[in-house]
Amino acid sequence: MMDGVQRARELLDDAAGRLRAAGVRDEALAEYVEPRSVLGIRREPTMRSLGRVWRIGALLVGASDDSVGCVWATGSITRVTDPGRSQFQSVSAEVRRAYRAAAAKGHFADGDTVNHGATPIPLDDTLVGSPGALFVEDGVPLVRWSATAGAAVPLADYLRDRVGLLVNPPRGATD
């Protein structure tokens, strides 16, 4: 019987290969950086690039040389646009504006999607019985939408469906 962790690696590698071969658009992966003050002068937050990924629902799969073979649980997502001026409409609107400003300051391309706050998922024995989005139970790799979600589906089925939608989107989905 094949080891569940090894099977998860193979399934994720196969998914990345299918996405790469189909030329599916990737997205940026970044770390939100709150810089320290220098000589009492506060500097604005920025986002530091960690590579490129494909967002496959609850998982981010490495797409660039510096992220290949790696996987993360999806965190927050922002699009690089002009953050505009603070309007104090709501706290959530101001948080989104701050993330857009940090992404723009991080020198990501205008219009790019930036994933941040993602949690790395080690592809090792810690997957066995893990409470995270990706885990192995009874030798079978499984995925759940979030760490708090109770229901899980086999990783093979999840990737077949999700990657299939990215490789062959339904008519009208990308128009």
Coordinates of N, CA and C in Angstrom, one line a residue:
M1 N 0.8 -1.2 0.0 CA 0.0 0.0 0.0 C 0.9 1.3 0.0
M2 N 0.5 2.2 -0.8 CA 1.3 3.4 -1.0 C 1.1 4.3 0.2
D3 N 2.2 4.9 0.7 CA 2.2 5.9 1.8 C 1.3 7.1 1.5
G4 N 0.4 7.5 2.4 CA -0.5 8.6 2.1 C 0.2 9.9 1.9
V5 N 1.3 10.2 2.6 CA 2.1 11.4 2.4 C 2.7 11.4 1.0
Q6 N 3.3 10.3 0.6 CA 3.9 10.2 -0.8 C 2.8 10.4 -1.8
R7 N 1.6 9.8 -1.6 CA 0.5 9.9 -2.6 C 0.1 11.3 -2.7
A8 N 0.0 12.1 -1.6 CA -0.4 13.5 -1.6 C 0.6 14.3 -2.4
R9 N 1.9 14.0 -2.2 CA 3.0 14.7 -3.0 C 2.8 14.4 -4.5
E10 N 2.5 13.2 -4.9 CA 2.4 12.8 -6.3 C 1.1 13.5 -6.9
L11 N 0.0 13.5 -6.2 CA -1.2 14.1 -6.6 C -1.0 15.6 -6.9
L12 N -0.3 16.3 -5.9 CA 0.0 17.7 -6.1 C 0.9 18.0 -7.2
D13 N 1.9 17.2 -7.4 CA 2.9 17.4 -8.5 C 2.2 17.2 -9.8
D14 N 1.3 16.2 -9.9 CA 0.5 15.9 -11.1 C -0.4 17.1 -11.4
A15 N -1.0 17.6 -10.4 CA -1.9 18.8 -10.6 C -1.1 20.0 -11.1
A16 N 0.1 20.2 -10.5 CA 0.9 21.4 -11.0 C 1.3 21.2 -12.4
G17 N 1.7 19.9 -12.8 CA 2.0 19.6 -14.2 C 0.9 19.9 -15.1
R18 N -0.3 19.5 -14.8 CA -1.5 19.7 -15.7 C -1.7 21.2 -15.8
L19 N -1.6 22.0 -14.7 CA -1.9 23.4 -14.7 C -0.8 24.1 -15.6
R20 N 0.4 23.7 -15.4 CA 1.6 24.3 -16.2 C 1.4 24.0 -17.7
A21 N 1.1 22.7 -18.0 CA 0.9 22.3 -19.4 C -0.2 23.1 -20.1
A22 N -1.3 23.4 -19.3 CA -2.4 24.1 -19.9 C -2.3 25.6 -19.9
G23 N -1.2 26.1 -19.3 CA -0.9 27.5 -19.3 C -1.9 28.3 -18.4
V24 N -2.4 27.6 -17.3 CA -3.3 28.3 -16.4 C -2.6 29.4 -15.7
R25 N -3.3 30.5 -15.6 CA -2.7 31.8 -15.0 C -2.4 31.5 -13.5
D26 N -1.2 31.9 -13.1 CA -0.8 31.7 -11.7 C -1.0 33.1 -11.0
E27 N -0.8 33.1 -9.7 CA -1.0 34.3 -8.9 C 0.2 34.4 -8.0
A28 N 0.4 35.6 -7.4 CA 1.5 35.9 -6.5 C 1.2 35.4 -5.1
L29 N 2.3 34.9 -4.5 CA 2.2 34.6 -3.1 C 3.1 35.6 -2.4
A30 N 2.6 36.1 -1.3 CA 3.4 37.2 -0.6 C 3.3 37.1 0.9
E31 N 4.2 37.7 1.6 CA 4.2 37.8 3.0 C 3.9 39.3 3.3
Y32 N 2.9 39.6 4.2 CA 2.6 41.0 4.6 C 3.7 41.3 5.6
V33 N 4.4 42.4 5.3 CA 5.5 42.9 6.2 C 5.2 44.2 6.8
E34 N 5.2 44.2 8.1 CA 5.0 45.5 8.9 C 6.4 45.9 9.3
P35 N 7.0 46.9 8.6 CA 8.4 47.2 8.9 C 8.6 48.0 10.2
R36 N 9.7 47.8 10.8 CA 10.0 48.5 12.0 C 10.3 50.0 11.8
S37 N 10.1 50.8 12.7 CA 10.4 52.2 12.6 C 11.9 52.4 12.6
V38 N 12.4 53.3 11.8 CA 13.8 53.7 11.7 C 14.0 55.1 12.2
L39 N 14.7 55.3 13.3 CA 14.9 56.6 13.9 C 13.6 57.3 14.2
G40 N 12.7 56.4 14.7 CA 11.4 57.0 15.1 C 10.4 57.3 13.9
I41 N 10.9 57.0 12.7 CA 10.0 57.3 11.5 C 9.3 56.0 11.1
R42 N 8.0 56.0 11.1 CA 7.2 54.8 10.8 C 7.2 54.7 9.3
R43 N 7.4 53.4 8.9 CA 7.4 53.1 7.4 C 6.1 52.4 7.1
E44 N 5.6 52.5 5.9 CA 4.4 51.8 5.5 C 4.6 50.3 5.3
P45 N 3.6 49.5 5.6 CA 3.6 48.1 5.4 C 3.8 47.8 3.9
T46 N 4.4 46.6 3.6 CA 4.5 46.2 2.2 C 4.3 44.7 2.1
M47 N 4.3 44.2 1.0 CA 4.2 42.7 0.8 C 5.5 42.3 0.0
R48 N 6.1 41.2 0.6 CA 7.3 40.6 0.0 C 7.0 39.4 -0.8
S49 N 7.4 39.3 -2.0 CA 7.1 38.2 -2.9 C 7.7 36.9 -2.3
L50 N 6.9 35.8 -2.4 CA 7.4 34.5 -2.0 C 7.3 33.5 -3.2
G51 N 7.0 34.0 -4.3 CA 6.9 33.2 -5.5 C 5.5 33.3 -6.2
R52 N 5.2 32.3 -7.0 CA 4.0 32.2 -7.8 C 3.3 30.9 -7.4
V53 N 1.9 30.9 -7.4 CA 1.2 29.8 -7.0 C -0.1 29.7 -7.9
W54 N -0.7 28.5 -7.9 CA -2.0 28.3 -8.4 C -3.0 28.1 -7.3
R55 N -4.1 28.9 -7.3 CA -5.1 28.7 -6.2 C -6.0 27.6 -6.6
I56 N -6.0 26.6 -5.8 CA -6.9 25.4 -6.1 C -7.9 25.3 -4.9
G57 N -8.8 26.3 -4.8 CA -9.7 26.3 -3.7 C -9.0 26.5 -2.4
A58 N -9.0 25.6 -1.5 CA -8.4 25.7 -0.1 C -6.9 25.6 -0.1
L59 N -6.3 25.3 -1.3 CA -4.9 25.0 -1.4 C -4.3 26.0 -2.4
L60 N -3.0 26.3 -2.1 CA -2.2 27.1 -3.0 C -1.0 26.1 -3.4
V61 N -0.8 25.9 -4.7 CA 0.2 24.9 -5.1 C 1.3 25.7 -5.8
G62 N 2.6 25.5 -5.5 CA 3.7 26.2 -6.0 C 3.8 26.1 -7.6
A63 N 4.0 27.3 -8.2 CA 4.0 27.4 -9.7 C 5.4 27.9 -10.2
S64 N 6.2 28.5 -9.3 CA 7.4 29.1 -9.8 C 8.6 28.3 -9.3
D65 N 9.8 28.5 -9.8 CA 11.0 27.8 -9.4 C 11.2 27.8 -7.9
D66 N 10.9 29.0 -7.2 CA 11.1 29.1 -5.8 C 10.0 28.5 -4.9
S67 N 8.9 28.1 -5.6 CA 7.8 27.5 -4.8 C 7.3 26.1 -5.3
V68 N 8.0 25.6 -6.3 CA 7.6 24.3 -6.8 C 7.7 23.2 -5.8
G69 N 6.7 22.3 -5.7 CA 6.8 21.3 -4.7 C 6.2 21.7 -3.4
C70 N 5.8 22.9 -3.2 CA 5.3 23.4 -1.9 C 3.8 23.6 -2.0
V71 N 3.1 23.6 -0.9 CA 1.7 23.8 -0.8 C 1.4 24.6 0.4
W72 N 0.3 25.4 0.3 CA -0.1 26.3 1.4 C -1.6 26.2 1.6
A73 N -2.1 26.4 2.8 CA -3.5 26.6 3.0 C -3.8 28.1 2.6
T74 N -4.9 28.3 1.8 CA -5.2 29.6 1.3 C -5.5 30.5 2.5
G75 N -5.0 31.8 2.4 CA -5.2 32.8 3.5 C -6.1 33.9 2.9
S76 N -5.5 35.1 2.9 CA -6.2 36.2 2.3 C -5.8 36.5 0.9
I77 N -6.7 37.2 0.2 CA -6.4 37.5 -1.2 C -6.7 39.0 -1.5
T78 N -5.8 39.6 -2.2 CA -6.1 41.0 -2.6 C -5.6 41.2 -4.1
R79 N -6.2 42.2 -4.7 CA -5.8 42.5 -6.1 C -5.0 43.8 -6.1
V80 N -4.0 43.9 -6.9 CA -3.1 45.1 -6.9 C -3.9 46.1 -7.8
T81 N -4.4 47.1 -7.1 CA -5.0 48.3 -7.7 C -4.6 49.5 -6.9
D82 N -4.9 50.6 -7.5 CA -4.7 51.9 -6.7 C -5.6 51.8 -5.4
P83 N -4.9 51.9 -4.3 CA -5.7 51.7 -3.0 C -6.6 52.9 -2.8
G84 N -6.5 54.0 -3.4 CA -7.3 55.1 -3.2 C -7.0 55.8 -1.9
R85 N -7.9 56.7 -1.5 CA -7.7 57.4 -0.2 C -8.6 56.9 0.8
S86 N -8.1 57.0 2.0 CA -8.9 56.5 3.2 C -10.2 57.3 3.3
Q87 N -11.3 56.5 3.4 CA -12.6 57.1 3.4 C -13.4 56.8 4.7
F88 N -12.8 55.9 5.5 CA -13.4 55.5 6.8 C -14.8 55.1 6.7
Q89 N -15.1 54.3 5.6 CA -16.5 53.8 5.4 C -16.7 52.7 6.4
S90 N -15.8 51.8 6.5 CA -15.9 50.6 7.5 C -14.5 50.1 7.7
V91 N -14.4 49.4 8.8 CA -13.1 48.8 9.2 C -12.7 47.8 8.1
S92 N -13.6 47.0 7.6 CA -13.2 46.0 6.6 C -12.8 46.7 5.3
A93 N -13.4 47.7 4.9 CA -13.0 48.5 3.7 C -11.6 49.1 3.9
E94 N -11.3 49.6 5.1 CA -10.0 50.2 5.3 C -8.9 49.1 5.4
V95 N -9.3 47.9 5.9 CA -8.3 46.8 5.9 C -8.0 46.4 4.5
R96 N -9.0 46.2 3.6 CA -8.8 45.9 2.2 C -8.0 46.9 1.5
R97 N -8.2 48.2 1.8 CA -7.5 49.3 1.2 C -6.0 49.2 1.6
A98 N -5.8 48.9 2.9 CA -4.4 48.8 3.4 C -3.6 47.6 2.7
Y99 N -4.3 46.5 2.5 CA -3.7 45.4 1.8 C -3.4 45.8 0.4
R100 N -4.3 46.5 -0.3 CA -4.0 46.9 -1.7 C -2.8 47.8 -1.7
A101 N -2.7 48.7 -0.8 CA -1.6 49.7 -0.7 C -0.3 48.9 -0.5
A102 N -0.3 47.9 0.4 CA 0.9 47.1 0.7 C 1.3 46.3 -0.5
A103 N 0.3 45.8 -1.2 CA 0.7 45.0 -2.5 C 1.3 45.9 -3.5
A104 N 0.7 47.1 -3.7 CA 1.2 48.1 -4.7 C 2.7 48.5 -4.3
K105 N 2.9 48.6 -3.0 CA 4.2 49.0 -2.5 C 5.2 47.8 -2.7
G106 N 4.7 46.6 -2.7 CA 5.5 45.4 -2.9 C 6.0 45.2 -4.4
H107 N 5.6 46.1 -5.3 CA 6.0 46.1 -6.7 C 5.4 44.9 -7.4
F108 N 4.2 44.5 -7.1 CA 3.5 43.5 -7.9 C 2.9 44.2 -9.1
A109 N 2.6 43.5 -10.1 CA 2.1 44.1 -11.3 C 0.6 44.5 -11.1
D110 N 0.3 45.6 -11.7 CA -1.1 46.2 -11.6 C -2.1 45.1 -12.1
G111 N -3.1 44.8 -11.3 CA -4.1 43.9 -11.6 C -3.8 42.4 -11.2
D112 N -2.6 42.2 -10.7 CA -2.2 40.9 -10.2 C -3.0 40.5 -9.0
T113 N -3.2 39.2 -8.8 CA -3.9 38.7 -7.6 C -2.7 38.3 -6.6
V114 N -2.8 38.8 -5.4 CA -1.8 38.5 -4.4 C -2.4 37.7 -3.2
N115 N -1.9 36.5 -3.0 CA -2.3 35.7 -1.9 C -1.3 36.0 -0.7
H116 N -1.9 36.2 0.4 CA -1.0 36.5 1.6 C -1.7 35.9 2.9
G117 N -0.9 35.8 3.9 CA -1.4 35.1 5.1 C -1.7 33.6 4.9
A118 N -1.1 33.0 3.9 CA -1.2 31.6 3.6 C -0.3 30.8 4.6
T119 N -0.8 29.7 5.0 CA -0.1 28.8 6.0 C 0.6 27.7 5.2
P120 N 1.9 27.6 5.3 CA 2.7 26.5 4.7 C 2.2 25.2 5.2
I121 N 2.1 24.2 4.3 CA 1.7 22.8 4.7 C 2.9 21.9 4.4
P122 N 3.6 21.4 5.4 CA 4.7 20.5 5.2 C 4.2 19.2 4.6
L123 N 4.8 18.7 3.6 CA 4.4 17.5 3.0 C 5.3 16.4 3.6
D124 N 5.0 16.1 4.9 CA 5.8 15.1 5.6 C 4.8 14.4 6.5
D125 N 5.4 13.6 7.5 CA 4.6 12.8 8.4 C 3.6 13.6 9.3
T126 N 3.8 14.9 9.3 CA 2.9 15.7 10.2 C 1.5 15.8 9.5
L127 N 1.4 15.4 8.2 CA 0.1 15.4 7.6 C -0.8 14.3 8.2
V128 N -0.2 13.3 8.8 CA -1.0 12.2 9.3 C -1.8 12.7 10.6
G129 N -3.1 12.7 10.4 CA -4.0 13.2 11.5 C -3.9 14.7 11.8
S130 N -3.4 15.4 10.8 CA -3.3 16.9 11.0 C -4.7 17.5 11.0
P131 N -4.9 18.6 11.8 CA -6.1 19.3 11.9 C -6.3 20.3 10.8
G132 N -5.3 20.4 9.9 CA -5.3 21.5 8.8 C -6.2 21.1 7.6
A133 N -6.0 21.9 6.6 CA -6.8 21.7 5.4 C -6.4 20.5 4.6
L134 N -5.1 20.1 4.7 CA -4.7 18.9 4.0 C -4.2 17.9 5.1
F135 N -4.6 16.7 5.0 CA -4.2 15.7 6.0 C -4.3 14.3 5.4
V136 N -3.7 13.4 6.2 CA -3.8 12.0 5.8 C -4.5 11.2 6.9
E137 N -5.4 10.4 6.5 CA -6.2 9.5 7.4 C -6.3 8.1 6.8
D138 N -5.9 7.1 7.6 CA -5.9 5.7 7.1 C -5.2 5.6 5.8
G139 N -4.1 6.3 5.6 CA -3.3 6.2 4.4 C -3.9 6.9 3.2
V140 N -4.9 7.7 3.4 CA -5.6 8.4 2.3 C -5.4 9.9 2.5
P141 N -4.8 10.6 1.5 CA -4.7 12.1 1.6 C -6.1 12.7 1.4
L142 N -6.5 13.6 2.3 CA -7.8 14.2 2.3 C -7.6 15.7 2.4
V143 N -8.7 16.5 1.9 CA -8.6 17.9 2.0 C -10.0 18.4 2.5
R144 N -9.9 19.5 3.3 CA -11.1 20.1 3.8 C -11.0 21.6 3.5
W145 N -12.1 22.3 3.4 CA -12.1 23.7 3.0 C -11.4 24.6 4.0
S146 N -11.5 24.2 5.3 CA -10.8 25.0 6.3 C -10.5 24.0 7.5
A147 N -9.6 24.5 8.3 CA -9.2 23.7 9.5 C -10.4 23.4 10.4
T148 N -11.4 24.3 10.4 CA -12.6 24.1 11.2 C -13.7 23.3 10.5
A149 N -13.6 23.1 9.2 CA -14.6 22.3 8.5 C -14.5 20.8 8.9
G150 N -15.6 20.2 9.2 CA -15.6 18.8 9.6 C -15.5 17.9 8.4
A151 N -16.2 18.1 7.3 CA -16.2 17.2 6.2 C -14.9 17.3 5.4
A152 N -14.5 16.2 4.9 CA -13.3 16.2 4.0 C -13.5 15.3 2.8
V153 N -12.8 15.6 1.7 CA -13.0 14.8 0.5 C -11.6 14.2 0.1
P154 N -11.5 13.1 -0.5 CA -10.2 12.6 -1.0 C -9.5 13.6 -1.9
L155 N -8.2 13.8 -1.6 CA -7.4 14.8 -2.4 C -7.5 14.5 -3.9
A156 N -7.5 13.2 -4.3 CA -7.5 12.9 -5.7 C -8.7 13.4 -6.4
D157 N -9.9 13.2 -5.7 CA -11.2 13.7 -6.3 C -11.2 15.2 -6.3
Y158 N -10.8 15.8 -5.2 CA -10.8 17.3 -5.1 C -9.9 17.9 -6.2
L159 N -8.7 17.4 -6.4 CA -7.8 17.9 -7.4 C -8.4 17.7 -8.8
R160 N -8.9 16.5 -9.1 CA -9.5 16.2 -10.4 C -10.6 17.2 -10.8
D161 N -11.4 17.5 -9.8 CA -12.5 18.4 -10.1 C -12.0 19.9 -10.2
R162 N -11.2 20.3 -9.2 CA -10.8 21.7 -9.2 C -9.8 22.0 -10.3
V163 N -8.9 21.2 -10.6 CA -7.9 21.4 -11.7 C -8.6 21.3 -13.0
G164 N -9.6 20.4 -13.1 CA -10.4 20.3 -14.3 C -11.1 21.6 -14.7
L165 N -11.6 22.2 -13.7 CA -12.3 23.5 -13.9 C -11.3 24.6 -14.3
L166 N -10.1 24.6 -13.8 CA -9.1 25.6 -14.2 C -8.6 25.3 -15.6
V167 N -8.4 24.1 -15.9 CA -7.8 23.7 -17.2 C -8.9 23.8 -18.3
N168 N -10.1 23.4 -18.0 CA -11.2 23.5 -19.0 C -12.4 24.3 -18.3
P169 N -12.3 25.6 -18.2 CA -13.4 26.3 -17.5 C -14.7 26.2 -18.3
P170 N -15.8 26.2 -17.6 CA -17.1 26.1 -18.3 C -17.3 27.3 -19.3
R171 N -18.0 27.1 -20.3 CA -18.2 28.2 -21.3 C -18.8 29.4 -20.6
G172 N -18.2 30.5 -20.9 CA -18.7 31.8 -20.3 C -18.1 32.2 -19.0
A173 N -17.3 31.2 -18.4 CA -16.7 31.5 -17.0 C -15.6 32.5 -17.1
T174 N -14.9 32.6 -18.3 CA -13.8 33.5 -18.4 C -14.0 34.6 -19.4
D175 N -15.2 34.7 -19.9 CA -15.5 35.8 -20.8 C -15.7 37.1 -20.2

